[in-house]
Short mmCIF file of C-alpha atoms in Angstrom, two decimals:
data_model
loop_
_atom_site.label_atom_id
_atom_site.label_comp_id
_atom_site.label_asym_id
_atom_site.label_seq_id
_atom_site.Cartn_x
_atom_site.Cartn_y
_atom_site.Cartn_z
CA MET P 1 -2.61 -56.59 -68.71
CA ASN P 2 -0.38 -53.53 -68.44
CA ARG P 3 0.86 -50.82 -70.80
CA GLN P 4 3.86 -52.73 -72.05
CA ILE P 5 1.85 -55.86 -72.83
CA LEU P 6 -0.75 -53.75 -74.63
CA ARG P 7 1.98 -52.07 -76.67
CA ASN P 8 3.51 -55.43 -77.56
CA ASP P 9 0.19 -56.96 -78.57
CA PHE P 10 -1.12 -53.86 -80.37
CA PRO P 11 1.92 -51.93 -81.66
CA GLY P 12 -0.16 -49.13 -83.18
CA PHE P 13 -2.12 -48.38 -80.03
CA ILE P 14 -1.71 -44.87 -78.64
CA PHE P 15 -2.13 -43.68 -75.07
CA ILE P 16 -3.70 -40.23 -74.97
CA ASP P 17 -2.14 -39.38 -71.61
CA GLU P 18 1.34 -39.80 -73.13
CA MET P 19 0.70 -37.42 -76.05
CA GLU P 20 1.75 -33.78 -76.04
CA PRO P 21 -0.42 -31.08 -77.68
CA GLU P 22 1.47 -31.34 -80.99
CA ALA P 23 0.87 -35.08 -81.23
CA LEU P 24 -2.77 -34.64 -80.22
CA THR P 25 -3.19 -32.08 -83.00
CA VAL P 26 -1.86 -34.58 -85.53
CA TYR P 27 -4.10 -37.30 -84.10
CA LEU P 28 -7.27 -35.18 -84.30
CA LYS P 29 -6.55 -34.05 -87.84
CA ARG P 30 -6.05 -37.64 -88.93
CA ARG P 31 -9.47 -38.47 -87.49
CA ARG P 32 -11.03 -36.02 -90.00
CA VAL P 33 -13.84 -34.95 -87.71
CA GLU P 34 -16.22 -32.54 -89.40
CA GLY P 35 -15.54 -29.00 -88.24
CA LEU P 36 -12.13 -29.86 -86.75
CA GLU P 37 -10.10 -29.88 -89.96
CA ASN P 38 -8.00 -26.92 -88.77
CA VAL P 39 -7.83 -27.80 -85.09
CA GLN P 40 -4.74 -26.95 -83.05
CA VAL P 41 -4.41 -28.38 -79.55
CA GLU P 42 -2.96 -25.74 -77.27
CA SER P 43 -2.90 -27.63 -73.98
CA LYS P 44 -4.19 -30.76 -72.27
CA HIS P 45 -5.23 -31.39 -68.68
CA PRO P 46 -6.63 -34.31 -66.66
CA LEU P 47 -10.39 -34.02 -66.31
CA GLY P 48 -12.40 -35.13 -63.31
CA ASP P 49 -11.64 -37.78 -60.74
CA GLY P 50 -13.02 -40.80 -62.56
CA ASN P 51 -11.87 -44.31 -61.76
CA MET P 52 -12.26 -46.21 -64.98
CA ASN P 53 -10.81 -44.27 -67.90
CA ILE P 54 -8.08 -41.93 -69.09
CA THR P 55 -9.77 -38.57 -69.71
CA ARG P 56 -8.20 -35.36 -70.95
CA LEU P 57 -9.54 -31.85 -71.45
CA LEU P 58 -8.06 -30.36 -74.62
CA LYS P 59 -7.91 -26.60 -75.07
CA THR P 60 -7.87 -25.85 -78.80
CA ASN P 61 -8.19 -22.92 -81.18
CA LEU P 62 -11.72 -24.16 -81.93
CA GLY P 63 -12.86 -24.51 -78.34
CA ALA P 64 -12.52 -27.13 -75.63
CA LEU P 65 -12.82 -30.86 -76.30
CA VAL P 66 -12.83 -33.96 -74.12
CA LEU P 67 -10.90 -37.07 -75.12
CA LYS P 68 -11.78 -40.24 -73.22
CA GLN P 69 -10.00 -43.57 -73.58
CA SER P 70 -10.72 -47.00 -72.12
CA VAL P 71 -7.83 -49.35 -71.41
CA PRO P 72 -7.93 -53.02 -70.31
CA TRP P 73 -7.64 -52.07 -66.64
CA VAL P 74 -9.15 -49.56 -64.22
CA ALA P 75 -7.22 -46.34 -64.76
CA LYS P 76 -7.21 -45.43 -61.07
CA TYR P 77 -6.36 -48.99 -59.97
CA PRO P 78 -4.10 -50.50 -62.69
CA SER P 79 -3.94 -53.85 -60.89
CA ILE P 80 -7.67 -54.39 -61.54
CA ASN P 81 -8.44 -55.64 -65.05
CA ALA P 82 -11.47 -54.15 -66.78
CA PRO P 83 -13.27 -54.73 -70.09
CA TRP P 84 -11.45 -52.91 -72.86
CA ASP P 85 -14.55 -52.38 -74.99
CA ARG P 86 -16.43 -50.21 -72.48
CA SER P 87 -15.91 -47.14 -74.66
CA ILE P 88 -17.60 -49.00 -77.52
CA ARG P 89 -20.54 -49.81 -75.24
CA GLU P 90 -20.73 -46.13 -74.29
CA ALA P 91 -20.82 -45.15 -77.95
CA SER P 92 -23.62 -47.68 -78.48
CA PHE P 93 -25.64 -45.99 -75.75
CA TYR P 94 -25.27 -42.63 -77.48
CA HIS P 95 -26.44 -44.18 -80.72
CA ALA P 96 -29.44 -45.84 -79.03
CA VAL P 97 -30.73 -42.60 -77.45
CA GLU P 98 -29.95 -40.14 -80.22
CA THR P 99 -33.64 -39.91 -81.22
CA ILE P 100 -34.89 -39.58 -77.62
CA GLU P 101 -34.85 -35.81 -77.30
CA ASN P 102 -35.29 -35.61 -73.52
CA VAL P 103 -32.30 -37.92 -73.08
CA SER P 104 -29.83 -37.01 -75.82
CA SER P 105 -30.26 -33.26 -75.43
CA HIS P 106 -29.00 -33.52 -71.85
CA MET P 107 -25.75 -35.30 -72.66
CA PRO P 108 -22.48 -33.99 -74.13
CA ARG P 109 -22.21 -34.17 -77.91
CA LEU P 110 -20.21 -37.18 -79.12
CA LEU P 111 -18.02 -36.06 -82.05
CA ASP P 112 -15.90 -39.09 -82.90
CA ILE P 113 -15.46 -42.79 -82.12
CA ASP P 114 -11.98 -44.27 -82.62
CA LEU P 115 -12.61 -48.00 -82.28
CA GLY P 116 -8.98 -49.06 -82.67
CA ASN P 117 -7.74 -46.86 -79.83
CA ARG P 118 -10.95 -47.22 -77.78
CA THR P 119 -11.22 -43.43 -77.70
CA LEU P 120 -14.24 -41.11 -77.72
CA LEU P 121 -14.16 -37.40 -78.51
CA PHE P 122 -16.75 -35.07 -76.98
CA LEU P 123 -17.55 -31.41 -77.16
CA PHE P 124 -16.70 -29.93 -73.77
CA GLU P 125 -19.70 -28.54 -71.88
CA PRO P 126 -18.69 -25.15 -70.40
CA ASN P 127 -19.97 -23.71 -67.14
CA THR P 128 -20.76 -27.12 -65.69
CA GLN P 129 -19.86 -28.63 -62.33
CA ASP P 130 -19.52 -32.26 -61.33
CA CYS P 131 -22.22 -33.07 -58.77
CA SER P 132 -19.83 -35.11 -56.61
CA ASP P 133 -19.58 -32.11 -54.30
CA ILE P 134 -22.89 -33.31 -52.83
CA TYR P 135 -20.90 -35.51 -50.41
CA ALA P 136 -19.27 -32.47 -48.83
CA ASN P 137 -22.21 -30.12 -49.32
CA PRO P 138 -25.59 -31.93 -49.47
CA SER P 139 -27.41 -28.74 -50.44
CA SER P 140 -25.32 -28.34 -53.63
CA ILE P 141 -27.97 -30.34 -55.48
CA ARG P 142 -31.18 -28.35 -55.22
CA GLY P 143 -34.74 -29.28 -56.01
CA GLU P 144 -34.50 -28.27 -59.66
CA HIS P 145 -31.41 -30.45 -60.08
CA ALA P 146 -33.12 -33.45 -58.50
CA LYS P 147 -36.10 -32.88 -60.77
CA ALA P 148 -33.91 -32.63 -63.87
CA ALA P 149 -31.98 -35.79 -62.96
CA ALA P 150 -35.22 -37.70 -62.39
CA GLU P 151 -36.72 -36.42 -65.64
CA TRP P 152 -33.71 -37.67 -67.60
CA LEU P 153 -33.88 -41.10 -65.96
CA GLY P 154 -37.63 -41.35 -66.37
CA ALA P 155 -37.37 -40.40 -70.04
CA LEU P 156 -34.73 -43.08 -70.56
CA HIS P 157 -36.63 -45.81 -68.72
CA SER P 158 -39.98 -45.03 -70.36
CA SER P 159 -38.57 -45.15 -73.89
CA GLU P 160 -39.36 -48.27 -75.85
CA MET P 161 -36.25 -50.03 -77.11
CA ASP P 162 -35.91 -52.99 -79.42
CA SER P 163 -33.05 -55.29 -80.30
CA ASP P 164 -32.30 -53.31 -83.47
CA GLN P 165 -31.53 -50.22 -81.36
CA THR P 166 -29.57 -52.01 -78.66
CA PRO P 167 -27.88 -55.05 -80.25
CA ASP P 168 -24.65 -54.83 -78.27
CA ILE P 169 -25.71 -53.23 -74.99
CA THR P 170 -25.80 -56.44 -73.00
CA ASN P 171 -22.43 -55.26 -71.62
CA ARG P 172 -21.86 -58.60 -69.93
CA ASP P 173 -18.15 -58.09 -69.25
CA MET P 174 -18.74 -54.78 -67.47
CA ARG P 175 -21.67 -56.23 -65.57
CA SER P 176 -19.55 -59.16 -64.44
CA LEU P 177 -16.85 -56.81 -63.11
CA ASN P 178 -19.35 -54.49 -61.48
CA HIS P 179 -21.42 -57.33 -60.04
CA GLU P 180 -18.41 -58.61 -58.13
CA HIS P 181 -17.77 -55.20 -56.58
CA ILE P 182 -21.43 -54.46 -55.80
CA PHE P 183 -22.97 -57.79 -54.80
CA ASP P 184 -20.02 -59.98 -53.76
CA ILE P 185 -16.80 -58.45 -52.43
CA PRO P 186 -18.35 -56.22 -49.71
CA PHE P 187 -20.07 -59.28 -48.20
CA ARG P 188 -17.09 -61.63 -48.18
CA PRO P 189 -15.32 -62.29 -44.87
CA ASN P 190 -11.63 -61.42 -45.05
CA ASN P 191 -12.03 -59.63 -48.36
CA GLY P 192 -8.76 -57.70 -47.94
CA ILE P 193 -10.37 -54.27 -47.49
CA ASP P 194 -8.96 -52.43 -44.46
CA LEU P 195 -12.00 -50.43 -43.40
CA ASP P 196 -10.37 -49.17 -40.20
CA SER P 197 -7.85 -47.26 -42.33
CA ILE P 198 -10.84 -45.38 -43.77
CA THR P 199 -12.97 -45.02 -40.65
CA PRO P 200 -11.62 -46.46 -37.38
CA GLY P 201 -14.05 -48.99 -35.92
CA LEU P 202 -15.80 -49.75 -39.21
CA GLN P 203 -14.07 -53.10 -39.70
CA GLN P 204 -15.75 -54.60 -36.64
CA VAL P 205 -19.14 -53.28 -37.75
CA ALA P 206 -18.70 -54.88 -41.17
CA GLU P 207 -17.63 -58.21 -39.72
CA HIS P 208 -20.67 -58.25 -37.44
CA LEU P 209 -23.03 -57.45 -40.33
CA ILE P 210 -21.78 -60.23 -42.59
CA GLU P 211 -20.73 -62.93 -40.12
CA ASP P 212 -23.92 -65.02 -40.35
CA GLY P 213 -23.86 -65.14 -44.15
CA LYS P 214 -27.48 -63.95 -44.52
CA LEU P 215 -26.48 -60.67 -46.13
CA ALA P 216 -24.19 -62.37 -48.63
CA LYS P 217 -26.93 -64.82 -49.62
CA LYS P 218 -29.52 -62.07 -50.12
CA ALA P 219 -27.04 -59.90 -52.03
CA ARG P 220 -26.29 -62.78 -54.38
CA LEU P 221 -29.99 -63.34 -55.10
CA LEU P 222 -30.61 -59.63 -55.68
CA GLY P 223 -27.63 -59.43 -58.00
CA GLU P 224 -28.84 -62.35 -60.07
CA GLU P 225 -32.40 -61.01 -60.38
CA TYR P 226 -31.86 -57.28 -60.75
CA TYR P 227 -28.38 -56.93 -62.24
CA LEU P 228 -27.19 -60.01 -64.10
CA ALA P 229 -30.59 -60.83 -65.60
CA ASP P 230 -31.39 -59.15 -68.90
CA GLY P 231 -34.41 -56.88 -69.18
CA ASP P 232 -36.37 -54.70 -71.59
CA THR P 233 -35.27 -51.29 -70.28
CA LEU P 234 -32.12 -49.43 -71.24
CA LEU P 235 -30.25 -48.45 -68.07
CA HIS P 236 -27.47 -45.93 -67.55
CA GLY P 237 -25.85 -48.44 -65.20
CA ASP P 238 -24.01 -45.98 -62.93
CA TYR P 239 -26.56 -43.27 -62.21
CA PHE P 240 -25.04 -41.35 -59.31
CA PRO P 241 -23.91 -37.73 -58.77
CA GLY P 242 -20.49 -38.45 -60.28
CA SER P 243 -22.28 -39.03 -63.60
CA TRP P 244 -24.14 -35.72 -63.43
CA LEU P 245 -22.96 -32.27 -64.45
CA ARG P 246 -25.06 -29.31 -63.34
CA ARG P 247 -25.35 -25.99 -65.12
CA LYS P 248 -27.72 -23.54 -63.45
CA SER P 249 -30.90 -25.61 -63.08
CA GLU P 250 -29.92 -28.12 -65.79
CA ILE P 251 -28.39 -31.58 -65.38
CA LEU P 252 -26.20 -33.16 -68.06
CA VAL P 253 -25.54 -36.90 -67.85
CA ILE P 254 -22.18 -38.49 -68.69
CA ASP P 255 -20.39 -41.86 -68.56
CA PRO P 256 -22.98 -44.45 -69.66
CA GLU P 257 -20.25 -47.06 -70.10
CA PHE P 258 -21.99 -49.40 -67.63
CA ALA P 259 -25.23 -49.25 -69.67
CA PHE P 260 -27.23 -52.42 -70.26
CA MET P 261 -30.73 -53.69 -70.92
CA GLY P 262 -32.05 -54.58 -67.49
CA ASN P 263 -34.37 -53.74 -64.62
CA PRO P 264 -35.00 -50.01 -64.02
CA ALA P 265 -35.08 -50.51 -60.24
CA PHE P 266 -31.29 -50.68 -60.31
CA ASP P 267 -30.71 -47.18 -61.72
CA LEU P 268 -33.30 -45.64 -59.43
CA SER P 269 -31.92 -47.32 -56.32
CA VAL P 270 -28.38 -46.11 -56.99
CA ALA P 271 -29.44 -42.47 -57.27
CA LEU P 272 -31.52 -42.63 -54.08
CA ALA P 273 -28.72 -44.37 -52.17
CA HIS P 274 -26.36 -41.51 -52.92
CA PHE P 275 -28.86 -38.88 -51.81
CA GLU P 276 -29.16 -40.80 -48.54
CA MET P 277 -25.42 -41.27 -48.00
CA ALA P 278 -24.80 -37.60 -48.71
CA GLY P 279 -27.45 -36.56 -46.21
CA SER P 280 -29.60 -34.73 -48.75
CA PRO P 281 -32.78 -33.12 -47.39
CA GLU P 282 -35.88 -35.32 -47.54
CA THR P 283 -37.49 -32.85 -49.92
CA ILE P 284 -34.76 -33.54 -52.48
CA LYS P 285 -35.35 -37.29 -52.36
CA GLU P 286 -39.10 -36.79 -52.53
CA THR P 287 -38.78 -34.50 -55.54
CA PHE P 288 -36.62 -37.06 -57.32
CA VAL P 289 -39.00 -39.96 -56.66
CA GLU P 290 -42.22 -38.11 -57.44
CA THR P 291 -40.80 -36.70 -60.67
CA TYR P 292 -39.66 -40.14 -61.76
CA LYS P 293 -43.03 -41.71 -60.88
CA ASN P 294 -44.74 -39.31 -63.27
CA LEU P 295 -42.79 -40.93 -66.11
CA ALA P 296 -42.12 -44.53 -65.12
CA SER P 297 -43.32 -47.14 -62.65
CA VAL P 298 -41.45 -48.02 -59.46
CA ASN P 299 -40.96 -51.41 -57.82
CA GLU P 300 -40.57 -49.97 -54.32
CA PRO P 301 -39.48 -53.14 -52.42
CA ALA P 302 -36.80 -53.84 -55.03
CA VAL P 303 -35.62 -50.23 -55.02
CA GLU P 304 -35.32 -50.21 -51.22
CA ALA P 305 -33.34 -53.46 -51.17
CA LEU P 306 -31.03 -52.40 -53.99
CA LYS P 307 -30.56 -49.01 -52.35
CA GLY P 308 -29.33 -50.88 -49.30
CA ILE P 309 -26.89 -52.85 -51.45
CA GLU P 310 -25.47 -49.65 -52.95
CA ILE P 311 -25.00 -48.08 -49.51
CA LEU P 312 -23.28 -51.19 -48.17
CA ARG P 313 -20.95 -51.55 -51.15
CA ARG P 314 -19.95 -47.89 -51.07
CA ILE P 315 -19.19 -47.88 -47.35
CA LEU P 316 -17.83 -51.42 -46.97
CA GLY P 317 -16.40 -52.02 -50.45
CA VAL P 318 -13.60 -50.88 -52.74
CA ALA P 319 -15.37 -47.95 -54.45
CA GLN P 320 -15.29 -45.52 -51.55
CA LEU P 321 -16.89 -42.07 -51.73
CA PRO P 322 -15.53 -38.79 -50.33
CA LEU P 323 -18.20 -38.86 -47.62
CA LYS P 324 -17.92 -36.29 -44.86
CA ALA P 325 -19.36 -38.82 -42.43
CA ASP P 326 -18.13 -39.98 -39.05
CA PHE P 327 -18.20 -43.51 -37.64
CA ASP P 328 -21.61 -43.16 -36.00
CA TYR P 329 -23.26 -41.91 -39.19
CA LYS P 330 -21.76 -44.70 -41.29
CA LYS P 331 -22.76 -47.28 -38.70
CA ARG P 332 -26.38 -46.09 -38.80
CA LEU P 333 -26.36 -46.11 -42.60
CA VAL P 334 -25.07 -49.66 -42.95
CA GLU P 335 -27.29 -51.08 -40.21
CA HIS P 336 -30.40 -49.58 -41.81
CA ALA P 337 -29.19 -50.73 -45.24
CA ARG P 338 -28.80 -54.29 -43.96
CA GLU P 339 -32.40 -54.24 -42.71
CA SER P 340 -33.60 -53.05 -46.11
CA VAL P 341 -31.74 -55.80 -47.92
CA LEU P 342 -32.98 -58.57 -45.64
CA ALA P 343 -36.57 -57.30 -45.71
CA VAL P 344 -37.23 -58.55 -49.28
#
């Protein structure tokens, strides 16, 4: 689907990136959000470097707001279709955790849910910084940040959830899309990804790693058991530094649109994989793991294997990171990751 088809099929749908401040003011007033009755949008700006959604920072007379919209494709890659209802799933996550103080208090405040336009309105969190700078500067996430990120995840995973709280957080469409990019595409021969254009020499390394088919088989089994299978634990679903905002020693968590009820080993493995790829000090990883263990149990073999999957998909797959890593470092990472995956 593209913009024109969406317009034809849903004539009343609005695209927030096409609206000027005056139109955004009218839109917000029509939403009748408590406290925003007299809002005036003064300017709008793109926010962050996210892949999935259209996100705008609105400067208003009442303070800064964030407007986030999901469309039926990946915003950064319009040729890739994506589930349109992911914003609704994100809103469901906010609803599910609103009574879990140690989780909800470390997330931006959700002000409005516009189901028809698949748009969420948040209060902007000032004086925060996206933690994606860890890939260029591994020391940007310090011990207190690792501890805070682990505390949030442990609080989420240790909270008891029932079907009344999470009736629509199966998120099967998003899981299907994500499963293909995590557990399938990176392990396909001739998958169309030109790795040499990213890091010269990496294509041959990838072909050697996957040529016997063992990695693809193990990845498929891990994906079925730890990602596609339903579980009893509410997961964030994309728990990596790009979903963390830091403010002093605090961590705020954003973008739970991949959330689902599943196996907690998945969330934990993703976070640890990104610490490893970024080259974070061992003390940071240890702090994260030990803090988490104080709140929730850890299936260490599963975490190690899934960590390997995340490293392989980020280096050999579509969702590349801004890693400041040369060929030799990436080669060591993927070879060790392959061993971890095949060890289970």
